[in-house]
CSV table of C-alpha atoms in Angstrom, one decimal:
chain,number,residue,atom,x,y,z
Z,1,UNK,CA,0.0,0.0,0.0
Z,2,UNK,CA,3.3,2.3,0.7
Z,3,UNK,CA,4.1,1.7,-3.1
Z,4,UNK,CA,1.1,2.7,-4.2
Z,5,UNK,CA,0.8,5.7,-2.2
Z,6,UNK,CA,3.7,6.7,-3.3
Z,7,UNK,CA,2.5,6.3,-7.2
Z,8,UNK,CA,-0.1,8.2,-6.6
Z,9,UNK,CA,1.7,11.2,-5.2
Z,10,UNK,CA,4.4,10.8,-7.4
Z,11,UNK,CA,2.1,11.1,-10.5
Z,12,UNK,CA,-0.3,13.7,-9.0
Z,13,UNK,CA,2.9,16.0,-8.7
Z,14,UNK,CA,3.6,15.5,-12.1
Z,15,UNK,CA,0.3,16.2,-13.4
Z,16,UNK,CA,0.4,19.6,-10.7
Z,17,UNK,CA,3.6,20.2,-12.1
Z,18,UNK,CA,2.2,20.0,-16.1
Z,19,UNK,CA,-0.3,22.3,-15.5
Z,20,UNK,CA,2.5,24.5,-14.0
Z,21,UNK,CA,3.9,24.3,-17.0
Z,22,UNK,CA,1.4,24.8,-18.8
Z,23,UNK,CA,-0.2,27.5,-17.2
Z,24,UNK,CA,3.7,29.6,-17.5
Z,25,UNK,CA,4.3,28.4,-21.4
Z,26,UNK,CA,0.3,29.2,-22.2
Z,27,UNK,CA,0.2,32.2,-24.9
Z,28,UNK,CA,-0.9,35.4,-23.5
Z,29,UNK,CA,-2.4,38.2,-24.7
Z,30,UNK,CA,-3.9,41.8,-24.2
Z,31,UNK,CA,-7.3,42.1,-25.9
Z,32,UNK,CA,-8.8,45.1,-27.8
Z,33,UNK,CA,-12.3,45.9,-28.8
Z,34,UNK,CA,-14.1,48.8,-29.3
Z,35,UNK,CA,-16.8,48.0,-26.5
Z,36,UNK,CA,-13.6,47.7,-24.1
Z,37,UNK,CA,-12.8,49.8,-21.2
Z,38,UNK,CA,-8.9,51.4,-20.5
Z,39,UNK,CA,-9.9,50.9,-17.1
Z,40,UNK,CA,-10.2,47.3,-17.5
Z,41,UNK,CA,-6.5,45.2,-17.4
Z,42,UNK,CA,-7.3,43.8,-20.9
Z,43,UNK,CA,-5.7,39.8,-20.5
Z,44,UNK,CA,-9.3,38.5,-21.1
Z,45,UNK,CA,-11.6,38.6,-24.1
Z,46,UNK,CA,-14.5,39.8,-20.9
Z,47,UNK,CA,-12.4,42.7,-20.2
Z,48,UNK,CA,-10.7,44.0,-23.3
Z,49,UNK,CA,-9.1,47.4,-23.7
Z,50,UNK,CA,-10.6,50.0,-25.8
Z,51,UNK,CA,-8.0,51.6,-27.3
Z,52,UNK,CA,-4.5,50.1,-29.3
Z,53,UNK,CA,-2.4,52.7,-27.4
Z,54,UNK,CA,-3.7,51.6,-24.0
Z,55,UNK,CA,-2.3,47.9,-25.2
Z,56,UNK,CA,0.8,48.8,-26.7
Z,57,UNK,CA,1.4,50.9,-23.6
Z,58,UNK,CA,1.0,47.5,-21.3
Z,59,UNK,CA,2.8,45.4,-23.8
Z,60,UNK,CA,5.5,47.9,-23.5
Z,61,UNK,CA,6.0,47.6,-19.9
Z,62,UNK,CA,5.5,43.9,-19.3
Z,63,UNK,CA,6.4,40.1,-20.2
Z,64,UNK,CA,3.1,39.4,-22.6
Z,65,UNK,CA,4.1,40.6,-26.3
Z,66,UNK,CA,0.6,39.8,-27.9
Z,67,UNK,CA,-2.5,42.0,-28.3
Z,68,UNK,CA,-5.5,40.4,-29.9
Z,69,UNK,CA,-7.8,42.8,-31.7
Z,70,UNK,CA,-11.7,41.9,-31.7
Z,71,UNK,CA,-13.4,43.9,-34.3
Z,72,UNK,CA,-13.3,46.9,-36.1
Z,73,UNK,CA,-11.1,49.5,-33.9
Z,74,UNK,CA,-12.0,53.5,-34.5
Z,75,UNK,CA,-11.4,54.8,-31.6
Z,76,UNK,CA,-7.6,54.8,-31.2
Z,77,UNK,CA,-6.5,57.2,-28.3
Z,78,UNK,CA,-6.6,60.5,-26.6
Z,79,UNK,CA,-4.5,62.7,-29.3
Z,80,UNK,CA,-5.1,61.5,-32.4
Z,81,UNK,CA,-7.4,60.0,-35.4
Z,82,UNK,CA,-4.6,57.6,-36.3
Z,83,UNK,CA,-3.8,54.1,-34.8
Z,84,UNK,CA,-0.5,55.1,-33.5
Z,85,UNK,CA,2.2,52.8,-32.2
Z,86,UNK,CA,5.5,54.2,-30.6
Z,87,UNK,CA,8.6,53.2,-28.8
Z,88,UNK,CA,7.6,50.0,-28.5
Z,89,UNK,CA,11.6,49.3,-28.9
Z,90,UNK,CA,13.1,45.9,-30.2
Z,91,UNK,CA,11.1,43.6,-28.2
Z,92,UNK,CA,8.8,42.1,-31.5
Z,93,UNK,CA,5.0,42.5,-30.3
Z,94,UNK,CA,2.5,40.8,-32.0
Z,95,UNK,CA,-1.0,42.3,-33.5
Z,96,UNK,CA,-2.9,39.6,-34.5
Z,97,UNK,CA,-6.8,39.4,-34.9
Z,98,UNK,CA,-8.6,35.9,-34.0
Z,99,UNK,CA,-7.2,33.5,-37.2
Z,100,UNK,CA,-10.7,31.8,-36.9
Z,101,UNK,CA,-12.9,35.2,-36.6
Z,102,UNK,CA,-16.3,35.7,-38.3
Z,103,UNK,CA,-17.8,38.5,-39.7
Z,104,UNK,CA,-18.8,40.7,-36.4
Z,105,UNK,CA,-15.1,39.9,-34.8
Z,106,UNK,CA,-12.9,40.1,-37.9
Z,107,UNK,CA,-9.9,42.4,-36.8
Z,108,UNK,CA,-9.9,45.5,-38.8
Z,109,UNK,CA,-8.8,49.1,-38.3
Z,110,UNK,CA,-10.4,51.5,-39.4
Z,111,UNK,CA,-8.3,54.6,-39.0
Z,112,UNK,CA,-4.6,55.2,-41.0
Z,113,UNK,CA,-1.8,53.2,-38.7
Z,114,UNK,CA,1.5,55.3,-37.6
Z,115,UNK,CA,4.2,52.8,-36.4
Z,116,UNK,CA,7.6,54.8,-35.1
Z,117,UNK,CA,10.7,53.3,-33.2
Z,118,UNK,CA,8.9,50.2,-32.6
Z,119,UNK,CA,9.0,46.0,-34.1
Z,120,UNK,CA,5.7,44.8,-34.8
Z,121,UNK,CA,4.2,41.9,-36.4
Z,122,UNK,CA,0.7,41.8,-37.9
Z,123,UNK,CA,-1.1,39.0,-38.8
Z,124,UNK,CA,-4.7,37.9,-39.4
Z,125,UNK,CA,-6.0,42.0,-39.5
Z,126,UNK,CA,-7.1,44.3,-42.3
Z,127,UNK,CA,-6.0,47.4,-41.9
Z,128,UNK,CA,-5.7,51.2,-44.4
Z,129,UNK,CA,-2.8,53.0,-44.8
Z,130,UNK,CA,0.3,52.6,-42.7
Z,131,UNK,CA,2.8,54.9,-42.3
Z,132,UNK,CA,6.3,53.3,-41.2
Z,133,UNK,CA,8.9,55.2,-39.8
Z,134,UNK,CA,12.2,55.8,-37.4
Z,135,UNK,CA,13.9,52.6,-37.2
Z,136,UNK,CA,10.9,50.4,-37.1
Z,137,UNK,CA,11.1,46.7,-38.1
Z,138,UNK,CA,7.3,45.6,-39.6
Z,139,UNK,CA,6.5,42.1,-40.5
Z,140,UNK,CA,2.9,41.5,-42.4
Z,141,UNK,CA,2.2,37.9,-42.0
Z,142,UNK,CA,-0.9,35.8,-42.9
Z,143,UNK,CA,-4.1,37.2,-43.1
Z,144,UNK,CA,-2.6,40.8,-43.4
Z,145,UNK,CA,-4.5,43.0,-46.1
Z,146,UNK,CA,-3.8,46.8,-46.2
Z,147,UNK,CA,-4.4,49.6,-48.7
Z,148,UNK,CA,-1.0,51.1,-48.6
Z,149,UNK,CA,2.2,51.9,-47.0
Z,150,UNK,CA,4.7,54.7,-46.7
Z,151,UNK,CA,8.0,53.1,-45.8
Z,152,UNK,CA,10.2,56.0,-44.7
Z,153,UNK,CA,13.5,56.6,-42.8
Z,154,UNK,CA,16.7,54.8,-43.4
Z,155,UNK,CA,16.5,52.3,-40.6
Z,156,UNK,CA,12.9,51.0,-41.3
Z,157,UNK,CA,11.7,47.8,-43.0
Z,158,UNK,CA,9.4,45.7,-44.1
Z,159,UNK,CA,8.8,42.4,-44.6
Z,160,UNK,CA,5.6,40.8,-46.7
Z,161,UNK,CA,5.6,37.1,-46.5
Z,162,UNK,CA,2.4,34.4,-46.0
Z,163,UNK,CA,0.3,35.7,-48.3
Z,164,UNK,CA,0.0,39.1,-46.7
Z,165,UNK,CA,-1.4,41.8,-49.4
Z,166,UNK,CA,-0.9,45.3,-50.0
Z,167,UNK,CA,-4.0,45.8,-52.6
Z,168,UNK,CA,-6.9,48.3,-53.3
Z,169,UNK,CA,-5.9,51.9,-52.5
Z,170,UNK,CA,-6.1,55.1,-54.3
Z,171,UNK,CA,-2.8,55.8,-54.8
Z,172,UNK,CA,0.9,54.5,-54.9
Z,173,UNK,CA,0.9,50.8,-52.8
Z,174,UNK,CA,4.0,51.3,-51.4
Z,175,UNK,CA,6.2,54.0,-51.1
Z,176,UNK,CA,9.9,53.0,-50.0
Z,177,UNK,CA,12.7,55.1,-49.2
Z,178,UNK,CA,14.3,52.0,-47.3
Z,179,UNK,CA,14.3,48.0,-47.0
Z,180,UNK,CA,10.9,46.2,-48.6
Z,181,UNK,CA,11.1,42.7,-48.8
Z,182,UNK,CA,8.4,40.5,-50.6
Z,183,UNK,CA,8.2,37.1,-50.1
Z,184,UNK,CA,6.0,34.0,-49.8
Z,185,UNK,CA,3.6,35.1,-52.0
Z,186,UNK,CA,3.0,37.8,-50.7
Z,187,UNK,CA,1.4,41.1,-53.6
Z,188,UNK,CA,1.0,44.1,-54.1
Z,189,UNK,CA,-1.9,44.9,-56.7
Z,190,UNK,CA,-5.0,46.8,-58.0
Z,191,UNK,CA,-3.4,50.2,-56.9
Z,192,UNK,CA,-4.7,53.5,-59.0
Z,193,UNK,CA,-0.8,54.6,-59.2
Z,194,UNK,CA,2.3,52.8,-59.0
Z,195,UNK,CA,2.2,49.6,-57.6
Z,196,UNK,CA,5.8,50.3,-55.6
Z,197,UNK,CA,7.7,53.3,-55.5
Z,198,UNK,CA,11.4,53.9,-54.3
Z,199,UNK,CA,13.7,56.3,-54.0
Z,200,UNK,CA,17.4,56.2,-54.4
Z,201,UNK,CA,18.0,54.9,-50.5
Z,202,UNK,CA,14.9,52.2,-51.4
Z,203,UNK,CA,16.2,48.8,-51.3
Z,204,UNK,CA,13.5,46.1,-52.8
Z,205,UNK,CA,13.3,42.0,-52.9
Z,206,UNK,CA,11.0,40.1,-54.4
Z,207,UNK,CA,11.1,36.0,-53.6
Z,208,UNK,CA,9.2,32.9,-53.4
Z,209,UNK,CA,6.5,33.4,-55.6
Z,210,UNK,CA,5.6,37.2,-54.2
Z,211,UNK,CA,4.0,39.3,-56.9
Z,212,UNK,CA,3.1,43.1,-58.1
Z,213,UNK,CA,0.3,43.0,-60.7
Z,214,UNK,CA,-2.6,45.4,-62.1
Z,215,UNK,CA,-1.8,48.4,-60.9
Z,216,UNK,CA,-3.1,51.4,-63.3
Z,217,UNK,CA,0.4,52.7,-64.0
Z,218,UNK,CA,4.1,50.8,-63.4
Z,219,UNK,CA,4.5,47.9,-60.8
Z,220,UNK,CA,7.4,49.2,-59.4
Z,221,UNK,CA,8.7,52.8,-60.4
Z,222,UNK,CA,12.3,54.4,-58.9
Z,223,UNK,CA,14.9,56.6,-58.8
Z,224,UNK,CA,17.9,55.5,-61.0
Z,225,UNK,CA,20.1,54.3,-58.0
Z,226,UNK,CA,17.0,52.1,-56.4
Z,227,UNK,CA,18.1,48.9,-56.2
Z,228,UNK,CA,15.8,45.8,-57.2
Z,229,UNK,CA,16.2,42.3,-56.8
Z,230,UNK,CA,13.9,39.8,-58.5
Z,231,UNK,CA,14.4,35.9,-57.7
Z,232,UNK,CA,12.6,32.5,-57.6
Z,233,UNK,CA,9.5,32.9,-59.3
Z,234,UNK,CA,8.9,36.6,-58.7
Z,235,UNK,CA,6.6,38.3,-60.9
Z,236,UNK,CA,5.4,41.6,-62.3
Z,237,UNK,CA,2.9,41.7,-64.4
Z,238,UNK,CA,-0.4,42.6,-65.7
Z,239,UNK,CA,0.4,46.3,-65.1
Z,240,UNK,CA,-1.0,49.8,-66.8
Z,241,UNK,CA,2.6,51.4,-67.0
Z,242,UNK,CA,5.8,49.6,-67.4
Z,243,UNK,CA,7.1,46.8,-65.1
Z,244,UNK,CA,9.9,48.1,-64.0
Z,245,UNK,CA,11.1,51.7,-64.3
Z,246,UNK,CA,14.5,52.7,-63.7
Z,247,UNK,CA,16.6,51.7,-60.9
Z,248,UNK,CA,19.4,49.4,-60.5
Z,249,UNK,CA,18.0,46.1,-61.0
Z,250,UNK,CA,19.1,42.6,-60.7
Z,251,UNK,CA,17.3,39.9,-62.2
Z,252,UNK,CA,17.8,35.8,-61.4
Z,253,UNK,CA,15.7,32.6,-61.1
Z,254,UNK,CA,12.0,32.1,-63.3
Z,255,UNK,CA,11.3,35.5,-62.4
Z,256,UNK,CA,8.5,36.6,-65.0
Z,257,UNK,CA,7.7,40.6,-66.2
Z,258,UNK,CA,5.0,39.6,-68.1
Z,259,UNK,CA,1.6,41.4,-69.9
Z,260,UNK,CA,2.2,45.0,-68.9
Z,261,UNK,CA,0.8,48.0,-71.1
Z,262,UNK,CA,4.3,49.7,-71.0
Z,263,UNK,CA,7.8,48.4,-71.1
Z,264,UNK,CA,9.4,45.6,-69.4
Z,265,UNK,CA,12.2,47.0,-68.3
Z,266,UNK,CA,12.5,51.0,-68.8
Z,267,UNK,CA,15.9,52.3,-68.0
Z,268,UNK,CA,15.5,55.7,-68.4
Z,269,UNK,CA,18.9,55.8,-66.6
Z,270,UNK,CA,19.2,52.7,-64.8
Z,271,UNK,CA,21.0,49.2,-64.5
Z,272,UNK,CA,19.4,45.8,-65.7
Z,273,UNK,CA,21.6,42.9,-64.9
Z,274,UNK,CA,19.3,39.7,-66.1
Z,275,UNK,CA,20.7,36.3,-65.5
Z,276,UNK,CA,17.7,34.3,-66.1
Z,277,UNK,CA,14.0,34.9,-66.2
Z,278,UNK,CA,11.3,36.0,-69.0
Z,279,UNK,CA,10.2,39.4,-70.3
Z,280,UNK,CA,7.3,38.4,-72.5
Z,281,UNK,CA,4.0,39.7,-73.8
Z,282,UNK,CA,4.4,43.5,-73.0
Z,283,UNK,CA,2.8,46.3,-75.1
Z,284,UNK,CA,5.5,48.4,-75.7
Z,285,UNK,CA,8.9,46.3,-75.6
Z,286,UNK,CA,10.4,44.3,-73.6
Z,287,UNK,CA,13.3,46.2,-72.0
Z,288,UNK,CA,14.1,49.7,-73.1
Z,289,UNK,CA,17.8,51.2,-72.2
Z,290,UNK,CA,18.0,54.9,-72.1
Z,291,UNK,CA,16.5,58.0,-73.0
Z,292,UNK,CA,16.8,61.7,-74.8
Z,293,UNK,CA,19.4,63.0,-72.1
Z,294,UNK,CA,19.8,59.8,-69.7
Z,295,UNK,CA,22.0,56.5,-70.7
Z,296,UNK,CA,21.1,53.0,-69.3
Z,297,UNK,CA,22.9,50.2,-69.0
Z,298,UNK,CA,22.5,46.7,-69.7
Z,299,UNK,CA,23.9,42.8,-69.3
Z,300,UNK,CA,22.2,39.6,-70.2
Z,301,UNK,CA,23.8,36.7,-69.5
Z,302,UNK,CA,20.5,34.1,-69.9
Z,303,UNK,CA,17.1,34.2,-69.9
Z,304,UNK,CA,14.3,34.9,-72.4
Z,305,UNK,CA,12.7,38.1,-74.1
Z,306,UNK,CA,9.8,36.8,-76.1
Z,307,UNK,CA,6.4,38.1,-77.6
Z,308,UNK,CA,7.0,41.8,-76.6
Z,309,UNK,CA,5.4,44.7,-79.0
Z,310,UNK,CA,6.4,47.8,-79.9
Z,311,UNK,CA,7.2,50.4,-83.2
Z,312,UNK,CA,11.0,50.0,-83.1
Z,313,UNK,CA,12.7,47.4,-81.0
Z,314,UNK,CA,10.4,45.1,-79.2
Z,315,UNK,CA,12.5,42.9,-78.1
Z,316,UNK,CA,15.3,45.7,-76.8
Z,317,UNK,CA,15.3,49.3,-77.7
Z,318,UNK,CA,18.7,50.6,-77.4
Z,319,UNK,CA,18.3,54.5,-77.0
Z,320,UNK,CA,20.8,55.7,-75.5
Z,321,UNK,CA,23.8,53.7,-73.5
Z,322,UNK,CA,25.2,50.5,-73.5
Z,323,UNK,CA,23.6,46.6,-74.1
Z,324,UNK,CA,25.4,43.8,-73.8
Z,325,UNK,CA,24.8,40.6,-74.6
Z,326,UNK,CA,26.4,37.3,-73.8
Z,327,UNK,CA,23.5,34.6,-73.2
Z,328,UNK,CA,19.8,34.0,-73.4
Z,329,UNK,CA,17.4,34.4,-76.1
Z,330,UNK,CA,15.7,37.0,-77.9
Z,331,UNK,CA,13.0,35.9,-80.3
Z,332,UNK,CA,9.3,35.8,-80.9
Z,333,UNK,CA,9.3,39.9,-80.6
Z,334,UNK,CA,7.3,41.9,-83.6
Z,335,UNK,CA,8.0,45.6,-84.1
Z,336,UNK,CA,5.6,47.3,-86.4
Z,337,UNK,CA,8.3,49.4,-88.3
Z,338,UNK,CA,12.1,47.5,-87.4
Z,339,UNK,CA,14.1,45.9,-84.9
Z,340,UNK,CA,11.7,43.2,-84.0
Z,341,UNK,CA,14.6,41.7,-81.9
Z,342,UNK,CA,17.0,44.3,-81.3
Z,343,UNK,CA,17.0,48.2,-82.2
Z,344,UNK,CA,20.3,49.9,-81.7
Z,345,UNK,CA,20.0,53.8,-82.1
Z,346,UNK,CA,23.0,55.9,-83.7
Z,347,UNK,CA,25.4,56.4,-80.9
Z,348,UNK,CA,24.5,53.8,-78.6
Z,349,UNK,CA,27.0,50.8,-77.8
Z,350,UNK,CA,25.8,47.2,-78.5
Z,351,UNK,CA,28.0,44.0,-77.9
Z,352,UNK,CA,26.9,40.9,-78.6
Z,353,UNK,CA,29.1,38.0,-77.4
Z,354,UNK,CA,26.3,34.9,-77.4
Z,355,UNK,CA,22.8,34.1,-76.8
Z,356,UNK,CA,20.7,33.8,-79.9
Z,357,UNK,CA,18.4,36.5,-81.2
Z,358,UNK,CA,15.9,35.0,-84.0
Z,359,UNK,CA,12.2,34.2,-85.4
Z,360,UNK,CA,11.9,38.2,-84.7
Z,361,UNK,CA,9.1,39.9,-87.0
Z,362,UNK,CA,9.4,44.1,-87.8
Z,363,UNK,CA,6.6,45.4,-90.8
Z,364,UNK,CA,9.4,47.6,-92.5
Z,365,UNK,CA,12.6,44.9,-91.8
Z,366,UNK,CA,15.2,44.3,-89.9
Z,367,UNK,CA,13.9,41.5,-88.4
Z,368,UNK,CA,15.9,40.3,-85.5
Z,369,UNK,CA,19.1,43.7,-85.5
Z,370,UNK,CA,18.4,46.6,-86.8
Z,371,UNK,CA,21.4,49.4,-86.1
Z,372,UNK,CA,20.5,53.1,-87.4
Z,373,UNK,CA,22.9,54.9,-89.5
């Protein structure tokens, strides 16, 4: 009977200690809603907060580093009409609505979002513009939908992955004037401007399937020294403008700049390094290098320009600048007047050291090169 006493309080302290366990490794979280109560402590779904700052504020000073938001949130704090989050420092808090929410609880705010000096993750919330600023580190996760973003000061980031969209706003989806990094399929579409633009400190990735389609004018738009980085089965496509504009681009992997109303590629001024990929289907050209008072520089070392469109080179125009070309192919192209595969203006420098241009079409000739006098 000793034995077996002692069984029994040997296991009943390890089921005690389990649910000690438990109980200290259980996710916690401060809850939102706008029938909440500041004066409430917010850990409970019964006695939620009523404003983000009021959360942020207790996440800020203490161990739980979650807030749950139930609902649509207006009401946002004492001094302002935006959902502001600041100094919430470089412990990551997490803004998530409930993954499994209907219709009357789905997470949603409804005012503009202002995020400074602080490292937040959002998932599962729909949410307008957000503004992004002073050394703040963003991640938009899964179930993330928003209607814009202004990306500014050197310092900041974000990061797009799971699906997370940036869709439906009235003007420019992103603007960037540091670190944006798409991923995961992650998309940024169906803006009335530009689907992205940066400026010269704007650093952009696109991976893993993430994609910027049908906006009404380029998918992503920049200064000359913007850097872009397109790999693994990016895409940019379907867009009212160009696909790219500008910047100093690298391209790698079955990236795809497909079906866009303007050019390709558009260096007005820019770099286009392309080692792999397609430019295919777009209304006027594939890539065009240069422009009246601006040269543009290019290298193609593989990958495909096919079933572009234009007047003079659809498969390259070479305004102004330099194109070289050591691999890939260019072919399929049709120009209405010449240079169905390449046009090469007077003055500009074109190299050809491999790849294969052919089975080009222009109305007027010069099928596949066409080099003015």
């Amino acid at each position: 009977m000793k034995s077996l006493r002692v069984f029994v309080l040997t296991a009943a302290l390890i089921c005690a200690s389990g649910v000690l366990l438990y109980a200290q490794t259980a996710p916690r979280s401060y809850y939102v809603s706008a029938t909440g109560d500041d004066s409430n402590n917010g850990r409970s779904e019964a006695a939620p907060f009523k404003t983000m700052y009021k959360a942020v504020e207790a996440a800020k000073a203490g161990v739980i580093k979650t807030i749950t938001v139930i609902g649509t949130i207006t009401v946002i704090g004492t001094y302002s009409s935006e959902i502001n989050i600041w100094g919430a420092g470089s412990d990551e808090i997490l803004i998530t609505g409930k993954p499994d929410a209907g219709e009357a609880e789905r997470a949603v705010f409804a005012s503009d979002s202002d995020i400074r000096e602080s490292k937040i993750r959002f998932t599962h919330i729909e949410m307008k513009e957000v503004g992004i600023y002073q050394k703040s580190e963003v991640t938009m996760g899964r179930g993330v939908v928003a209607k814009g973003i202004l990306l500014g000061n050197r310092g900041s980031s974000l990061l797009m992955t799971d699906n997370a969209s940036v869709t439906g706003g009235t003007g420019i989806g992103v603007y960037s004037d540091t670190v944006l990094i798409m991923r995961d399929t992650a998309s940024i579409t169906n803006h009335e401007g530009n689907g992205v633009f940066g400026d010269s400190y704007s650093d952009i990735t696109l991976s893993d399937n993430a994609r910027i389609s049908n906006n009404s004018r380029s998918g992503i738009d920049g200064e000359n020294n913007c850097k872009v980085t397109l790999l693994d089965n990016a895409e940019i496509s379907s867009n009212g403008g160009n696909g790219l504009g500008n910047g100093t681009i690298t391209m790698s992997g079955n990236v795809k700049i497909n079906d866009n109303k303007g050019a390709g590629v558009n260096l007005e001024g820019g770099t286009l390094n392309m080692d792999g990929g397609t430019i295919s289907g777009n209304t006027s050209g594939g890539i065009h290098i240069g422009s009246k008072n601006e040269k543009g520089t290019c290298t193609i070392s593989s990958g495909t320009i096919t079933g572009n469109k234009a007047e003079y080179g659809a498969g390259v125009y070479l305004e102004r600048g330099t194109f070289t070309f050591t691999g890939g192919s260019i072919t399929g192209n049709e120009a209405e007047f010449v240079g169905g595969g390449v046009y090469v203006k007077s003055g500009a420098n074109y190299t050809a050291g491999g790849g294969t241009v052919s089975d080009n079409t222009a109305g007027d000739g010069g099928n596949n090169v066409f080099r003015q006098q």
